[in-house]
XYZ file of C-alpha atoms in Angstrom:
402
model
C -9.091 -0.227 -5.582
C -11.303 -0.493 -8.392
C -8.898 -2.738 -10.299
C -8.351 -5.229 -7.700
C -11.219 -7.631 -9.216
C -8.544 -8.063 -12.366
C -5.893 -8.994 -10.103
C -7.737 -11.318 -8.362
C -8.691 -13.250 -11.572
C -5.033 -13.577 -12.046
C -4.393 -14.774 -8.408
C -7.275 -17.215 -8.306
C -4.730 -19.421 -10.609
C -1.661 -19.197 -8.828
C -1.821 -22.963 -7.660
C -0.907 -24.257 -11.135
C 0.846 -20.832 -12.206
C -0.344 -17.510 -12.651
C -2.775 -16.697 -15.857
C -1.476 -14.234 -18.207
C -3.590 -11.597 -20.258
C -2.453 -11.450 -23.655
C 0.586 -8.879 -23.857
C 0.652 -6.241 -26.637
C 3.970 -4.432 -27.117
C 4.653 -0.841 -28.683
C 7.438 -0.988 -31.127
C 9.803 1.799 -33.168
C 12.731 1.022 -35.185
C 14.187 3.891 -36.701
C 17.087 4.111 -39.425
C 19.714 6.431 -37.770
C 21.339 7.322 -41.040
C 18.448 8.547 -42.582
C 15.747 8.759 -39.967
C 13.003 6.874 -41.597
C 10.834 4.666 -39.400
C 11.439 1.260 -40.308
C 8.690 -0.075 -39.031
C 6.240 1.007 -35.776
C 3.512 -0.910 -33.706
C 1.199 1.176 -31.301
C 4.265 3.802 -31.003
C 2.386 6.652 -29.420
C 1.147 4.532 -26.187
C 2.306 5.902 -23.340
C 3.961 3.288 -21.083
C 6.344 2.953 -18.642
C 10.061 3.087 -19.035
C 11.807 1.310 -16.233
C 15.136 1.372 -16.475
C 15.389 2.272 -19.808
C 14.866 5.754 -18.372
C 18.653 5.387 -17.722
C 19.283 5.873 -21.350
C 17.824 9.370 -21.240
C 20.632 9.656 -17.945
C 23.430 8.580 -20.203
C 23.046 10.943 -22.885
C 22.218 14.210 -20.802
C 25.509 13.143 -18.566
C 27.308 12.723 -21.850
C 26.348 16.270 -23.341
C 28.009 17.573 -20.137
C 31.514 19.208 -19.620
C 32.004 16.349 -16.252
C 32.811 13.085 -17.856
C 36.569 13.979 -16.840
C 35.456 14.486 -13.108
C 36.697 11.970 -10.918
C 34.697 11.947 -7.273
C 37.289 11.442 -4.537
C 36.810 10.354 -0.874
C 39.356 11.315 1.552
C 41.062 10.571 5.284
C 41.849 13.417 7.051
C 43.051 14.999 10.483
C 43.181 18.084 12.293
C 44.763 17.845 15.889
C 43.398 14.992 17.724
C 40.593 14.407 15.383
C 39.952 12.171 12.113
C 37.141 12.956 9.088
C 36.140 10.704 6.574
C 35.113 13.097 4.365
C 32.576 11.705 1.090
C 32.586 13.476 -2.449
C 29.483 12.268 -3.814
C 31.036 8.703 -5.521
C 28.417 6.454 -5.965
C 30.927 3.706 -6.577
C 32.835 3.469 -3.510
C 33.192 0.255 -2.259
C 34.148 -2.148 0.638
C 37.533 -2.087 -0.508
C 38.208 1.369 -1.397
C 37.150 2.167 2.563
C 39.824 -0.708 3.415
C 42.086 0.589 0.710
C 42.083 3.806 2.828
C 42.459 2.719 6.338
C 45.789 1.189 4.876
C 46.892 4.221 3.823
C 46.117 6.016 6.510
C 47.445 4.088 8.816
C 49.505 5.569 11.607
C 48.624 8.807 11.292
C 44.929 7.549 12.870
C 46.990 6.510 15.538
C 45.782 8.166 18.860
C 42.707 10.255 17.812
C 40.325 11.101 20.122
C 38.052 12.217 17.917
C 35.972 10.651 15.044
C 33.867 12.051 12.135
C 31.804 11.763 8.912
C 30.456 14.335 6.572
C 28.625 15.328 5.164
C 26.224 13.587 7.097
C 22.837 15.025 5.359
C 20.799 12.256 3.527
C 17.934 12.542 0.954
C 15.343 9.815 -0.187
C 15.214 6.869 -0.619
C 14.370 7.432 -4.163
C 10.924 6.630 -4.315
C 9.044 6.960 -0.999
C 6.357 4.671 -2.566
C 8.654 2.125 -2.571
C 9.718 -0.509 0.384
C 11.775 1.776 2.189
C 14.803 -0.915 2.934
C 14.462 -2.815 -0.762
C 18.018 -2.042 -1.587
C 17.040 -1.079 -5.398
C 15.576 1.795 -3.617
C 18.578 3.287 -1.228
C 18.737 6.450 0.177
C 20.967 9.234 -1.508
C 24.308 10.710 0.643
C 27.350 12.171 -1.004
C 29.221 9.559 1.593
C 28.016 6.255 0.486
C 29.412 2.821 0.215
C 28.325 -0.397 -1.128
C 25.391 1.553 -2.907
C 23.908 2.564 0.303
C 23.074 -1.773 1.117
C 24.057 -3.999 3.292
C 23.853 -8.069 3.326
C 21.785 -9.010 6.175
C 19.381 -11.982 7.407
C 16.315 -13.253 9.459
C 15.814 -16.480 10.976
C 12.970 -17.151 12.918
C 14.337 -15.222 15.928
C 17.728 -14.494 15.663
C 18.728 -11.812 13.044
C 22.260 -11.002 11.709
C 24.039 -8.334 9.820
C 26.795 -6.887 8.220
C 28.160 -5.116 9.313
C 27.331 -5.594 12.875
C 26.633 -1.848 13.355
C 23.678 -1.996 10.933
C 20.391 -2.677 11.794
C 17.822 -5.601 11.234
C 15.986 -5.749 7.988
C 12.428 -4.869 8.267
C 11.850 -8.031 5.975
C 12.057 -11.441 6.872
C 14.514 -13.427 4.865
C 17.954 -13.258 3.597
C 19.224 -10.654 0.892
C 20.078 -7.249 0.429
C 18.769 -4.348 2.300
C 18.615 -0.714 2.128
C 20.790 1.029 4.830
C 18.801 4.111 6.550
C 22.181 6.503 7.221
C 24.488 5.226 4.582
C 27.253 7.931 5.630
C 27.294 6.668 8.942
C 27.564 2.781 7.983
C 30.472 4.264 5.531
C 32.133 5.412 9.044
C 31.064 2.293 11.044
C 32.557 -0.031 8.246
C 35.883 2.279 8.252
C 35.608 2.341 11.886
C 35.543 -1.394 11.765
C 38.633 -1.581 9.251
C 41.278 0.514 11.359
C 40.514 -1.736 14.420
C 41.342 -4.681 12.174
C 45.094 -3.245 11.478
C 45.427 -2.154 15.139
C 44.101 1.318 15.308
C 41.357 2.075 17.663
C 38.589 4.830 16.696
C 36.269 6.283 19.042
C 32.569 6.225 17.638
C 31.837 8.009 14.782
C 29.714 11.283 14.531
C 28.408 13.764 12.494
C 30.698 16.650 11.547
C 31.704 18.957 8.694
C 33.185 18.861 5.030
C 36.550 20.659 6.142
C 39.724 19.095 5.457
C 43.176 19.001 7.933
C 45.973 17.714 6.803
C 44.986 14.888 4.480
C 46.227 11.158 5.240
C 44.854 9.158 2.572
C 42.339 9.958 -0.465
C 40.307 7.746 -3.156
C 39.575 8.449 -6.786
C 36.925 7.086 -8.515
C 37.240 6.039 -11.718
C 36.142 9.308 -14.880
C 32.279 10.038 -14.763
C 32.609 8.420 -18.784
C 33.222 5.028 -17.156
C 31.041 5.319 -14.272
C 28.033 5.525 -17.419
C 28.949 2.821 -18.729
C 29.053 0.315 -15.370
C 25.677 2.728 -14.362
C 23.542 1.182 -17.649
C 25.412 -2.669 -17.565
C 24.511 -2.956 -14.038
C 21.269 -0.748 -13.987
C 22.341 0.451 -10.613
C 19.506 2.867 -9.282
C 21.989 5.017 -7.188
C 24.347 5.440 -9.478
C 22.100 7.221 -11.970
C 20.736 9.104 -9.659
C 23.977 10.373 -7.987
C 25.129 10.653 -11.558
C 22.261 12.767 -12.904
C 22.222 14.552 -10.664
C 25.342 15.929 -10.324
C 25.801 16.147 -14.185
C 22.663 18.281 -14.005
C 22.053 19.780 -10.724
C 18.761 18.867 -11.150
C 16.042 15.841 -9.697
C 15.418 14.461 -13.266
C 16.121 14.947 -16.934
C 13.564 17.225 -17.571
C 15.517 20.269 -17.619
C 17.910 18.492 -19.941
C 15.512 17.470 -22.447
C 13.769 20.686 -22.843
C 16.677 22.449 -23.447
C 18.131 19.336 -25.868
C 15.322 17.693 -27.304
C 12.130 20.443 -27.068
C 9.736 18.347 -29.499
C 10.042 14.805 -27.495
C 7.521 16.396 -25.140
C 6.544 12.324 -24.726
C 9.334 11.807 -22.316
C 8.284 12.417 -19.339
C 10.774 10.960 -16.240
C 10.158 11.556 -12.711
C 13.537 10.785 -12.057
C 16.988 9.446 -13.626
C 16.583 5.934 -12.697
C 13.400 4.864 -13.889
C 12.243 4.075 -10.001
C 8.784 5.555 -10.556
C 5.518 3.935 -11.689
C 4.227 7.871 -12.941
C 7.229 8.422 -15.856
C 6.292 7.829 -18.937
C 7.752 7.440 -22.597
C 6.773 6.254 -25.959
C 8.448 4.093 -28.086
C 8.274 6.402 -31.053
C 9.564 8.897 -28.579
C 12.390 6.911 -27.047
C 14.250 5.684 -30.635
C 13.712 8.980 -31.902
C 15.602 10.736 -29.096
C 18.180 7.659 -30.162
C 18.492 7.820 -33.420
C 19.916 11.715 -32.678
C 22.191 10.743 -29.959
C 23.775 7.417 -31.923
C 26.821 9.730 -32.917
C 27.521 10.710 -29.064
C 30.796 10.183 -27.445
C 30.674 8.700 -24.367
C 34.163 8.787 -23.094
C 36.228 6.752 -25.741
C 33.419 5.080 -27.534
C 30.152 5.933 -29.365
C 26.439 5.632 -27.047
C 25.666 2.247 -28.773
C 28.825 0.504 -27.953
C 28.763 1.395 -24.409
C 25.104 -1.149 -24.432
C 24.814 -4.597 -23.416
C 24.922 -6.881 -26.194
C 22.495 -9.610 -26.579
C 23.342 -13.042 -26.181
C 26.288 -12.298 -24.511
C 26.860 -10.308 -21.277
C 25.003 -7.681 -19.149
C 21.235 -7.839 -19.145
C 21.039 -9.059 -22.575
C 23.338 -12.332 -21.769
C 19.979 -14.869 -21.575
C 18.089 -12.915 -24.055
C 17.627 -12.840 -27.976
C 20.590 -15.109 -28.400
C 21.475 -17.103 -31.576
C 20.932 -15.076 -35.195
C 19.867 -13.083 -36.500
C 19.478 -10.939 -33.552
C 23.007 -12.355 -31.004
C 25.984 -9.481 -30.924
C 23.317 -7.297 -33.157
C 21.093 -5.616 -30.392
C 22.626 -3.477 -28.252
C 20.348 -2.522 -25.819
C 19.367 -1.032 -21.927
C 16.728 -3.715 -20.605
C 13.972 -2.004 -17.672
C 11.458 -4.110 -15.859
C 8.763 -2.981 -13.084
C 5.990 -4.863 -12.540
C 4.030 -4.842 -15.328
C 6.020 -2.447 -16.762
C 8.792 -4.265 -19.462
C 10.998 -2.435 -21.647
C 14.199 -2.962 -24.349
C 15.489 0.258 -25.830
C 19.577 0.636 -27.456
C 20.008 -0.061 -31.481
C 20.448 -3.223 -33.583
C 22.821 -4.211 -36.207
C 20.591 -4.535 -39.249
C 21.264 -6.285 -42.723
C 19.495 -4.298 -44.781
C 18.666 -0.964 -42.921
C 22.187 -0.521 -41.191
C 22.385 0.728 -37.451
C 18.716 1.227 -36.211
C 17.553 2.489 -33.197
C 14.640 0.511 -31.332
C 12.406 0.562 -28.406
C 9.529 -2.000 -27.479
C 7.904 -2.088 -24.635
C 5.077 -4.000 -22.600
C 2.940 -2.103 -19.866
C -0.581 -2.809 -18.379
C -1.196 0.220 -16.496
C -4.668 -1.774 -14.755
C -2.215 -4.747 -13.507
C 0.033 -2.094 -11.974
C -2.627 -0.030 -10.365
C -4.173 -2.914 -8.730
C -0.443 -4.534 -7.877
C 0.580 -1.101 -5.347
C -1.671 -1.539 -2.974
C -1.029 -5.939 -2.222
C 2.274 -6.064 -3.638
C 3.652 -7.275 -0.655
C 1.645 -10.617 -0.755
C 3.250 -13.696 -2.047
C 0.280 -14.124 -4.775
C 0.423 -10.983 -6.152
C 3.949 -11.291 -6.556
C 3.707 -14.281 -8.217
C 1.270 -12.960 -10.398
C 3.527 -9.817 -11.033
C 6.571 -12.092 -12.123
C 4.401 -14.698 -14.285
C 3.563 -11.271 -16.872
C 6.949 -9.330 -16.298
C 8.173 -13.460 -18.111
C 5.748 -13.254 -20.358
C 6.412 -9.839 -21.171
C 10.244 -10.227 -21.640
C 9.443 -12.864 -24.462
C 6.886 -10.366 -26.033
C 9.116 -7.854 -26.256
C 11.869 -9.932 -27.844
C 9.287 -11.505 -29.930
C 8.564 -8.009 -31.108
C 12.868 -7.268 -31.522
C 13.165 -10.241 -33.450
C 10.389 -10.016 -36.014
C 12.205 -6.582 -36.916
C 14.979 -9.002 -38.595
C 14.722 -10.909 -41.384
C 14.963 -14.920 -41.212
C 18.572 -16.176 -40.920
């Protein structure tokens, strides 16, 4: 609570916009053919990776023997009774559940029975965040829609969807977190069969084991499932994904084993989720500057990155030359916490690898405990803005002039 005074200074000018502290940024550009540092700016600070922690997800999934797998979701029956059974796909979708109540079709005709499994849950993944914030979903190997649903309050009525799912405990209109995402799965599938004519009694709980199978989904390879993982930065994804690449609750394993000297890594989990993982910038292009040769599927790590000025998170940022189509990067932002980490195109220096990064560890101390007030929020995103533009301030001044 000590830190609270220096928040309040920034709140006390919310009414004409939030002040801003001047915003230093640690910086490392490394030359991947040769591994010289190309230039370096406070490199050894620790700070606070965001999602650029799903970088260090990507490669350890990548130096796996799974980027075949493909996770697959299936309908099936024995006697009077129907299971949706899960297989851990963090990308299964409205549709696919749709896709397989088609399928199914007739033979759901006249159960008497309806279940889900697996039904066991873990998370969400980071208990210090807002429990129903759907960038913070809890973790089931039967999930759909990344464990959210779209729902809304107004004044006193509240709606959802789907209809089974409960109120947000927010007010306003959005995405939420759903609490048993394997049983919405089986409401929403529920839902679908009544729609072609089928009636299912409730769903409930029951085991993995398969009858005869009516209908199945695949999800696209593990490679591909990277790729969509770092352009949409989707928390559950990299967790589902890390952890069944590694069978373990972060990369730590995977570094220590891979990397033994970038001790300044240090990731609670795969996602980035956590305000106590830490990285350096030295740390983070190093560890990139090794892995720019890795295959992920069909192409190399840095063309599976969002490329500035064009699409992904880098479609609004760095645009125009020299630095447009020649960063390719994974963005992260928590309060107070900004970060840019992939490679760049260089004239003279070839393909570099970069990081830069902003992070005021007093801001964020003193932003957990209000962060649910409208000021401090507004005082959170006025730096995170500022921030960005440091940090591709910083990106920029590593090219020369066009």
């Amino acid at each position: 609570m000590r830190f609270l005074p220096i928040l309040a200074l920034m709140l006390a000018g919310c009414a004409a916009g939030p002040a801003v502290p001047e915003i230093s940024v640690s910086v490392a550009a490394i030359v991947v053919e040769t591994g010289e540092t190309m230039h370096e700016a406070d490199a050894d600070r620790p700070v606070l990776p965001a999602s650029t922690a799903k970088l260090v997800t990507a490669i350890a999934l990548a130096d796996g023997a799974g980027l075949d797998h493909r996770f697959v979701t299936r309908v099936c029956r024995a006697d009077d009774t129907v299971t949706l059974v899960g297989g851990g796909d963090p990308s299964l979708d409205v549709e696919d559940l749709l896709a397989l109540a088609l399928s199914a079709g007739p033979g759901l005709r006249g159960a008497t029975g309806f279940r889900y499994a697996p039904a066991r849950t873990g998370g969400p993944i980071n208990p210090d965040q807002p429990a129903d914030a759907a960038y913070n979903p809890v973790l089931a190997g039967l999930i759909v829609a990344e464990g959210a649903y779209r729902a809304g309050v107004t004044g006193p009525r509240a709606w959802t969807t789907p209809a089974e799912s409960p109120p947000p405990g927010a007010e306003g209109e959005g995405w939420f977190a759903h609490p048993d995402p394997p049983r919405q799965a089986a409401d929403l599938f529920r839902h679908y069969a009544h729609g072609i004519g089928i009636v299912l009694p409730q769903p409930t709980p029951g085991s993995e084991t398969c009858g005869r199978e009516l209908a199945r989904h695949n999800s696209r390879p593990v490679s591909a499932l990277i790729r969509e993982m770092l352009w949409t930065s989707s928390n559950l994804m990299a967790e589902m994904l890390g952890r069944f690449g590694t069978v373990s609750e972060s990369p730590g394993r995977w570094l220590a084993g891979a990397h033994p000297d970038l001790t300044a890594i240090d990731l609670e989990n795969f996602s980035g989720l956590s305000d106590r993982s830490r990285v350096t910038a030295r740390s983070m292009a190093q560890l990139l500057a090794r892995e720019a040769a890795r295959p992920v599927g069909e192409a190399l790590l840095p063309a599976i990155l969002t490329p500035a000025g064009w699409d992904g998170g880098l479609r609004n940022r760095l645009t125009g030359p020299p630095t447009a189509l020649a960063v390719w990067a994974k963005t992260g932002t928590m309060h107070y916490g900004v970060g840019l980490a992939g490679y760049a195109l260089h004239p003279r220096h070839g393909l570099m690898a970069i990081a830069a990064y902003a992070h005021d560890p007093v801001l964020r101390a003193a932003y957990d405990p209000i962060m649910a007030t409208p000021q401090a929020e507004a005082a959170a995103k006025a730096w995170d803005r500022a921030a960005r533009q440091a940090v591709d301030d910083a990106v920029r001044s590593l090219f020369p002039e066009p």
